[in-house]
PDB file of C-alpha atoms in Angstrom:
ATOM      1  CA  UNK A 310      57.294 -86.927-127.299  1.00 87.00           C
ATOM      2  CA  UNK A 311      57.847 -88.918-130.439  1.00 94.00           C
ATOM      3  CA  UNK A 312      57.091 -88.636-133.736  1.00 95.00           C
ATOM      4  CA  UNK A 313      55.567 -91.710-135.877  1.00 97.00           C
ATOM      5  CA  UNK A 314      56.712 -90.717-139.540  1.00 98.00           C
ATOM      6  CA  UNK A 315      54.037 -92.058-142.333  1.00 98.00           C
ATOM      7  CA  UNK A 316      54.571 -91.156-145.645  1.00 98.00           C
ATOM      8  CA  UNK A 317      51.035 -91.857-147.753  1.00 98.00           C
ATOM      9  CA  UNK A 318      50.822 -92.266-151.573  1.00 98.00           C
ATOM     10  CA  UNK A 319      54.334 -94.104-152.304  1.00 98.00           C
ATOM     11  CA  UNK A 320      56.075 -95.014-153.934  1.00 98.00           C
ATOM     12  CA  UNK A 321      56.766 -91.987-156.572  1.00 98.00           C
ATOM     13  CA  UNK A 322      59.199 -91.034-159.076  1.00 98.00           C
ATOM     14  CA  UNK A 323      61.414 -88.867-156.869  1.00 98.00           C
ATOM     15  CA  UNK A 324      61.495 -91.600-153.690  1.00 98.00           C
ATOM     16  CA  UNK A 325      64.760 -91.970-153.865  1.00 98.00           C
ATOM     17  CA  UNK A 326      65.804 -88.260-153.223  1.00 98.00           C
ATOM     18  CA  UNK A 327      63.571 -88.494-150.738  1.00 98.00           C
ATOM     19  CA  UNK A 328      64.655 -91.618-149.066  1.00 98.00           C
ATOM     20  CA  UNK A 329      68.327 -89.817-148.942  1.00 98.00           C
ATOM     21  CA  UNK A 330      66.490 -87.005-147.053  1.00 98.00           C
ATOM     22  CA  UNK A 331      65.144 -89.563-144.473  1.00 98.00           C
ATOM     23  CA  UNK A 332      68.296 -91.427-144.146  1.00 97.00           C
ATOM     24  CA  UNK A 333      70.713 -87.894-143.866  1.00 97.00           C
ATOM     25  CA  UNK A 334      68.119 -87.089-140.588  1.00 97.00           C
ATOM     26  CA  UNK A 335      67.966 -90.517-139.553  1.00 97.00           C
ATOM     27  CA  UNK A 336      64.129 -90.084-139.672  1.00 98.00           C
ATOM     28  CA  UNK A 337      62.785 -93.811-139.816  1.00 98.00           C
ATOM     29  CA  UNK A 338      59.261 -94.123-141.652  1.00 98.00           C
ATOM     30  CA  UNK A 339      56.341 -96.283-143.003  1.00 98.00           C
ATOM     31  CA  UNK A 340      56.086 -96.044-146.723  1.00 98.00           C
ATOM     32  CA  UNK A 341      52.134 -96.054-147.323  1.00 98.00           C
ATOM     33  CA  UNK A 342      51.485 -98.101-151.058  1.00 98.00           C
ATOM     34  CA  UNK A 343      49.753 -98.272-153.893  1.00 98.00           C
ATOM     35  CA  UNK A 344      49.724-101.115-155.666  1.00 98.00           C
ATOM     36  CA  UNK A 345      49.497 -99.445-159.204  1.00 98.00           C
ATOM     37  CA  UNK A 346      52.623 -96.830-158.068  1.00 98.00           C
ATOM     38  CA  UNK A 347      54.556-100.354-156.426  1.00 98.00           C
ATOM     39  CA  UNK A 348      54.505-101.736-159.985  1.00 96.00           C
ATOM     40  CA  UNK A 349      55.557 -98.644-161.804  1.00 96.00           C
ATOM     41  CA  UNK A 350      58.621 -97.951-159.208  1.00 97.00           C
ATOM     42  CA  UNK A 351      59.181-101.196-157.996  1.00 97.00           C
ATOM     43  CA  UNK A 352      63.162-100.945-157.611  1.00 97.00           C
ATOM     44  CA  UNK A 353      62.471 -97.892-155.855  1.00 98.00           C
ATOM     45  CA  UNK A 354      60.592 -99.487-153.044  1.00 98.00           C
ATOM     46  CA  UNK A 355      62.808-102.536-152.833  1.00 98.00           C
ATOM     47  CA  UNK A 356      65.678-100.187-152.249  1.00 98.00           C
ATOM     48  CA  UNK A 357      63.486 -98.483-149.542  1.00 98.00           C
ATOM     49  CA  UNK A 358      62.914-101.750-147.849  1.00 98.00           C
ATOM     50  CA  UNK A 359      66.852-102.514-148.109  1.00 98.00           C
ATOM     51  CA  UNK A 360      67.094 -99.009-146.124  1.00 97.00           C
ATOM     52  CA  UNK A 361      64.972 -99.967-143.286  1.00 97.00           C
ATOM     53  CA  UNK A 362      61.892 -98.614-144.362  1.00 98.00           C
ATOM     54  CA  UNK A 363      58.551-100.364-143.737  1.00 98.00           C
ATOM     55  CA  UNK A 364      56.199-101.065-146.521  1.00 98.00           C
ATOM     56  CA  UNK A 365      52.395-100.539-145.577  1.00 98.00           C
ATOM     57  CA  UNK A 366      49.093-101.402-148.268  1.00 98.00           C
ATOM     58  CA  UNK A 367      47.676 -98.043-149.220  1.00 98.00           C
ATOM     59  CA  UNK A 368      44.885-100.580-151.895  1.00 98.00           C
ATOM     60  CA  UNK A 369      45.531-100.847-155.579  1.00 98.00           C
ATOM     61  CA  UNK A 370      44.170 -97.044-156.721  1.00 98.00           C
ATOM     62  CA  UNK A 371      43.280 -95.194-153.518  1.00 98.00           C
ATOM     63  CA  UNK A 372      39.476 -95.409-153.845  1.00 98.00           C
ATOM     64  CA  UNK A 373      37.508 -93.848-150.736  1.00 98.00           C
ATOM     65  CA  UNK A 374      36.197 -97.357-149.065  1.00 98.00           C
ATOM     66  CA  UNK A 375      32.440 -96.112-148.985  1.00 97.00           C
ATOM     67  CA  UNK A 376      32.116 -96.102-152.331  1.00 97.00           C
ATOM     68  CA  UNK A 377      33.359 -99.234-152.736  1.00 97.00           C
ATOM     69  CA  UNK A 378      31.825-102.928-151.750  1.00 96.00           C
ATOM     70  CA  UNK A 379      33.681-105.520-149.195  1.00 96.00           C
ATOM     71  CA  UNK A 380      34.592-107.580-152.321  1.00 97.00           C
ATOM     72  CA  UNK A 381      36.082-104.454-154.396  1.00 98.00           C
ATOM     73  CA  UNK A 382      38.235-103.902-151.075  1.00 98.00           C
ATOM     74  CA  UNK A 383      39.375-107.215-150.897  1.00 98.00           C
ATOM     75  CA  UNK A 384      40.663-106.859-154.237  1.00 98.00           C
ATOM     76  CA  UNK A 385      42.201-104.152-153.820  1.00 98.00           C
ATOM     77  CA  UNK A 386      43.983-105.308-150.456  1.00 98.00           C
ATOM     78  CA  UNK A 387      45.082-108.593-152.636  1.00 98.00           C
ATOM     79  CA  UNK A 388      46.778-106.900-155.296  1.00 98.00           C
ATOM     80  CA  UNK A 389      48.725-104.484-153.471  1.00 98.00           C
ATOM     81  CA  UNK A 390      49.433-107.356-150.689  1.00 98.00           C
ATOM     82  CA  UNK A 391      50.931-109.253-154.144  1.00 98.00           C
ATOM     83  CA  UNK A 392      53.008-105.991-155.096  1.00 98.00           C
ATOM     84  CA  UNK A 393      54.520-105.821-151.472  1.00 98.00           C
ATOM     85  CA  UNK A 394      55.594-109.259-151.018  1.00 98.00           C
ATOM     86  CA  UNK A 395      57.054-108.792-154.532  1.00 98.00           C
ATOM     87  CA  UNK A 396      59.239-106.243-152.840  1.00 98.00           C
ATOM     88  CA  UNK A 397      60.398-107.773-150.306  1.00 98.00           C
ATOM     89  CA  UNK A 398      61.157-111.074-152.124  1.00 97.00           C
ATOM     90  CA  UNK A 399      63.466-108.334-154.212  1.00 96.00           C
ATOM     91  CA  UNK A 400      65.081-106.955-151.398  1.00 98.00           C
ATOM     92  CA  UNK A 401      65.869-110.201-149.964  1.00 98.00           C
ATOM     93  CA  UNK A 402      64.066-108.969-146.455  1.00 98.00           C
ATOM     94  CA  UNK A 403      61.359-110.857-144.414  1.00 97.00           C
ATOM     95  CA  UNK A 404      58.263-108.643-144.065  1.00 97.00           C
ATOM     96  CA  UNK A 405      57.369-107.422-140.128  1.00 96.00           C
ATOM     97  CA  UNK A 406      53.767-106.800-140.027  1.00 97.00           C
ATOM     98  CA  UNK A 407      50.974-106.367-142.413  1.00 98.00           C
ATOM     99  CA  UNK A 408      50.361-102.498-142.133  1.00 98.00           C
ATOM    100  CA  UNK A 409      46.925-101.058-143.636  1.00 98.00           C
ATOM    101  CA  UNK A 410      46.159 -96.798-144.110  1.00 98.00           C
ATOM    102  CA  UNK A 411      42.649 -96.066-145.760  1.00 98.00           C
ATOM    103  CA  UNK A 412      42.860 -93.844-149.111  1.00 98.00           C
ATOM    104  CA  UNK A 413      41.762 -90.003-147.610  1.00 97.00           C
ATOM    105  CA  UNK A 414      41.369 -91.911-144.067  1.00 97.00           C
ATOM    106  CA  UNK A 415      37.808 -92.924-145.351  1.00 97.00           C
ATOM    107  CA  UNK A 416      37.131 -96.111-143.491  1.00 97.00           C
ATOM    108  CA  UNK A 417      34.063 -97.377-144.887  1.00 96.00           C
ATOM    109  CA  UNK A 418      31.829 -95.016-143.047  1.00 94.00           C
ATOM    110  CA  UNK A 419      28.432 -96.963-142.282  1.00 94.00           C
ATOM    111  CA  UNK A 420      30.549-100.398-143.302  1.00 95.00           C
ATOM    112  CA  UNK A 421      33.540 -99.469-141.030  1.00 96.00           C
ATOM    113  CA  UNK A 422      32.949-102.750-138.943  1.00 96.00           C
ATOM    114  CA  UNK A 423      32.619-104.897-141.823  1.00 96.00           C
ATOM    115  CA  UNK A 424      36.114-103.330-143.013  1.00 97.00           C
ATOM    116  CA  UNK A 425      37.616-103.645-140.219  1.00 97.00           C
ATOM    117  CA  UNK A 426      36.899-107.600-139.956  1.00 97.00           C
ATOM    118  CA  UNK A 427      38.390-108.050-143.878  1.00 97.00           C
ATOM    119  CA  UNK A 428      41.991-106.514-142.597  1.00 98.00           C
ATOM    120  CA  UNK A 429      41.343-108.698-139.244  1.00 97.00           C
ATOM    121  CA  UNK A 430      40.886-111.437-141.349  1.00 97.00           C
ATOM    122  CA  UNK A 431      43.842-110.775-144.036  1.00 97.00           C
ATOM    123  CA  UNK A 432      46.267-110.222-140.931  1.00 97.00           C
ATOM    124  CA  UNK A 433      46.868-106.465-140.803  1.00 98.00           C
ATOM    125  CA  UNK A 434      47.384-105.442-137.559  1.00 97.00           C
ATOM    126  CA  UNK A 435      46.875-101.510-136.330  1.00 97.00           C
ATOM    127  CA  UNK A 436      49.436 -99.662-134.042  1.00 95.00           C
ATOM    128  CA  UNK A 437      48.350-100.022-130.092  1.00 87.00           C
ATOM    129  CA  UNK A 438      48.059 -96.552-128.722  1.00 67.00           C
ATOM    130  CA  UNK A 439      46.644 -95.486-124.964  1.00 53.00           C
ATOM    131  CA  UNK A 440      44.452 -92.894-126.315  1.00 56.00           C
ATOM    132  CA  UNK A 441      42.155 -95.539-128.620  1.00 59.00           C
ATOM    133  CA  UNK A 442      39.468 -97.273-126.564  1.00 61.00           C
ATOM    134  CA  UNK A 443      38.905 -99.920-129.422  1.00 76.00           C
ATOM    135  CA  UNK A 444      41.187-102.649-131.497  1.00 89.00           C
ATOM    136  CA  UNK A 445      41.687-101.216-134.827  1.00 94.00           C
ATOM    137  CA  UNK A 446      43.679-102.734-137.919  1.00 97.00           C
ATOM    138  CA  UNK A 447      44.071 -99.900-139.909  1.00 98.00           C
ATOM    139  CA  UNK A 448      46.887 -96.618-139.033  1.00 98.00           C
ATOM    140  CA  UNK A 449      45.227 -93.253-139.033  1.00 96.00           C
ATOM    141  CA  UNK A 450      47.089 -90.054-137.694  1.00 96.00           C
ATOM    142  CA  UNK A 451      47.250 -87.742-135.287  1.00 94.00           C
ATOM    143  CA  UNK A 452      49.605 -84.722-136.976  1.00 95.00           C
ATOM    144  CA  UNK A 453      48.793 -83.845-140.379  1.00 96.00           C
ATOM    145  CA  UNK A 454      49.718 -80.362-141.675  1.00 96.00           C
ATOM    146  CA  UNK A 455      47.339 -81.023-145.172  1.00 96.00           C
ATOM    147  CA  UNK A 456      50.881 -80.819-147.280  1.00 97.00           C
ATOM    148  CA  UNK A 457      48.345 -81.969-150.383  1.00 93.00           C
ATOM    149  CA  UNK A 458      46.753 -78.482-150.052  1.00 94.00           C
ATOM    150  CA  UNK A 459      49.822 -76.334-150.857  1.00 93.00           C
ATOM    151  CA  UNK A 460      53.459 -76.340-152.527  1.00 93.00           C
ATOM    152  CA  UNK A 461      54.161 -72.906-151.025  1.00 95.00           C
ATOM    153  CA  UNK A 462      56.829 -73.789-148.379  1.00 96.00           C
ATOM    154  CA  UNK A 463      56.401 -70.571-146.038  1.00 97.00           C
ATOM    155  CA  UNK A 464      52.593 -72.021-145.694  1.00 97.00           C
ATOM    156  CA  UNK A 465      53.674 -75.232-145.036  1.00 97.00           C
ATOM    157  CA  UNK A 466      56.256 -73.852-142.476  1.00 97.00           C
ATOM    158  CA  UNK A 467      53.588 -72.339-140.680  1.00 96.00           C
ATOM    159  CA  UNK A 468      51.240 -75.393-140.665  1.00 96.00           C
ATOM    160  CA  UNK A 469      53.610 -77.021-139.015  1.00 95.00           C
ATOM    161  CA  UNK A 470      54.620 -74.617-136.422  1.00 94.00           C
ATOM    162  CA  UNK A 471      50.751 -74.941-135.896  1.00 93.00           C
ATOM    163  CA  UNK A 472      50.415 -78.384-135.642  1.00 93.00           C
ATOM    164  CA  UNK A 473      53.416 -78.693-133.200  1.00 90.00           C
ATOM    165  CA  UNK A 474      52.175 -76.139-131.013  1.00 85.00           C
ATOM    166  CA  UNK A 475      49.356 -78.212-130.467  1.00 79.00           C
ATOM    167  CA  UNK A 476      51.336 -81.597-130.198  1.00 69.00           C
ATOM    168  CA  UNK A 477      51.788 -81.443-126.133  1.00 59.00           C
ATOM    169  CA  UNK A 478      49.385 -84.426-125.680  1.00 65.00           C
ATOM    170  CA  UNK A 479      51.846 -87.031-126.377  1.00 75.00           C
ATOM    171  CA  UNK A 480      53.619 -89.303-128.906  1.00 89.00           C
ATOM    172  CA  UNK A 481      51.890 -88.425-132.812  1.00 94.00           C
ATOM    173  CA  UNK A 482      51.853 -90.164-136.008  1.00 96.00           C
ATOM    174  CA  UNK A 483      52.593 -88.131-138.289  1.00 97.00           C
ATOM    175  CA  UNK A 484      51.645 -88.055-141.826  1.00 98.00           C
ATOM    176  CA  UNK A 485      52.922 -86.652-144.979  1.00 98.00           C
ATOM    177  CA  UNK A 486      52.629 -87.634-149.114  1.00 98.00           C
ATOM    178  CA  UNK A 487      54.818 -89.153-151.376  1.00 98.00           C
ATOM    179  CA  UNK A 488      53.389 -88.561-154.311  1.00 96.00           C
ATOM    180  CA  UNK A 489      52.240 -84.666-155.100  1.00 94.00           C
ATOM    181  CA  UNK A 490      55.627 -83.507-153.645  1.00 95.00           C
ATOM    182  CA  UNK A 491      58.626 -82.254-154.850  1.00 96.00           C
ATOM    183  CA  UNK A 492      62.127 -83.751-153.060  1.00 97.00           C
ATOM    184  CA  UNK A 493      62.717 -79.990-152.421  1.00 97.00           C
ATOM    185  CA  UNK A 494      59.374 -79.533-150.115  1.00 97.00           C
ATOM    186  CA  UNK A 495      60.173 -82.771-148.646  1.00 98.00           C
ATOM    187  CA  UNK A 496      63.559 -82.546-147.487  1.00 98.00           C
ATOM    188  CA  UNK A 497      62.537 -79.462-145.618  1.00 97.00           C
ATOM    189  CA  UNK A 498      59.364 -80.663-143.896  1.00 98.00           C
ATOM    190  CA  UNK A 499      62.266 -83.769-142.301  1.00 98.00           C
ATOM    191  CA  UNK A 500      64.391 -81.378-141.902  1.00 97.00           C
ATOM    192  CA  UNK A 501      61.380 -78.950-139.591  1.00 97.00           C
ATOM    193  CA  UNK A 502      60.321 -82.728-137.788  1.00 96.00           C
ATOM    194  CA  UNK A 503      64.129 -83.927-137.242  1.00 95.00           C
ATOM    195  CA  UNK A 504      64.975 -80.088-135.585  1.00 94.00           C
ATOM    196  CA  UNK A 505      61.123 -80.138-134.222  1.00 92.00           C
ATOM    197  CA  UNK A 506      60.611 -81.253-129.998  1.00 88.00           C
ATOM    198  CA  UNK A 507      59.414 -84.137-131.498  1.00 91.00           C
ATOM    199  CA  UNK A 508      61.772 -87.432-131.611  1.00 94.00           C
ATOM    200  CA  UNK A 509      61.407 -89.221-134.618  1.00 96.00           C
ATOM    201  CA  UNK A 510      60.557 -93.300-133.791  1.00 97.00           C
ATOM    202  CA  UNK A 511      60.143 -96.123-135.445  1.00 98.00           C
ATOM    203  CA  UNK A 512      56.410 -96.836-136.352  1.00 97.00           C
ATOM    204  CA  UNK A 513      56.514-100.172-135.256  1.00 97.00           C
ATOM    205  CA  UNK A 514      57.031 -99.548-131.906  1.00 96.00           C
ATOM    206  CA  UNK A 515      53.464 -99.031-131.962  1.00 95.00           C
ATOM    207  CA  UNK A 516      52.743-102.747-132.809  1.00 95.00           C
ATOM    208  CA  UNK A 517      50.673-104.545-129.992  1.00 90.00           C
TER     209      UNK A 517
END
């Protein structure tokens, strides 16, 4: 079984202890974005990208898409689209997909088509998995152990032993924050995934 790594809420302050933790366990990820964190840490992301770490929009400031119109999500795709070319331009490093995660996996609810046709339109493209009857362009999960819930390592230790117990059905994407988490709490969550039956992969293997 493998293990999709997506890291939600990047890039913070402490990325690049964390991107040391990644590259020690030779864990490869997708780096989830906000726009308004890209511009505060922007050196930080370009050296992620000079790593080998993929860059995905995460919108501008991580509204939940229902309460938002189609135009306010277009905006929000655009500047964050503007902050990730930015970074790559930086790190000197051609971009390999256009990679969209909705803010608390809200998709738009009742408007989930109509959301779905803006990232079809602005060329994001969603990973291709067996167990997903229809085309998507956003990345949602399959392995979340809620690590925004707690900073108490023994409860995240056993979230995750719960989570992998019940990962038998086949390759997961697995998602964790950036943002909200010490380096600390980190390194030890890639450290349970790396030692884990799981075998960390490249996200974009999963692109059609």
């Amino acid at each position: 079984m493998k293990a999709y790594l997506t890291i939600d809420d990047a890039p913070s302050a402490t990325l690049g202890a964390k991107l040391d933790t990644l590259t020690a366990h030779d864990v490869p990820a997708v780096l989830f974005c906000e726009g308004r964190r890209l511009a505060d840490n922007r050196e930080l992301a370009a050296r992620a990208v000079k790593a080998g770490y993929h860059l995905g929009n995460h919108t501008h400031s991580h509204p939940r898409a229902s309460a938002i119109t189609e135009r306010e999500f277009e905006r929000e795709l655009a500047r964050t689209e503007r902050h990730i070319d930015d970074v790559y331009d930086r790190a000197n490093a051609s971009r390999p997909a256009r990679l969209f995660r909705f803010p608390y996996g809200d998709d738009g609810g009742d408007r989930s088509e109509r959301f779905q046709r803006v990232l079809r339109e602005h060329g994001f493209v969603g990973p291709e998995r067996a167990d997903t009857a229809d085309t998507r362009y956003d990345w949602s999960w399959t392995f979340d152990i809620a690590d925004w819930q707690t900073d108490d390592r023994a409860v995240l230790r056993e979230n995750f032993e719960a989570t992998a117990s019940d990962a038998a059905r086949g390759d997961e994407i697995v998602l964790f924050h950036d943002a909200g988490n010490a380096p600390e709490l980190f390194a030890a969550f890639v450290g349970w995934l790396a030692d884990s039956d799981l075998d960390p992969a490249d996200p974009l293997e999963l692109l059609p």
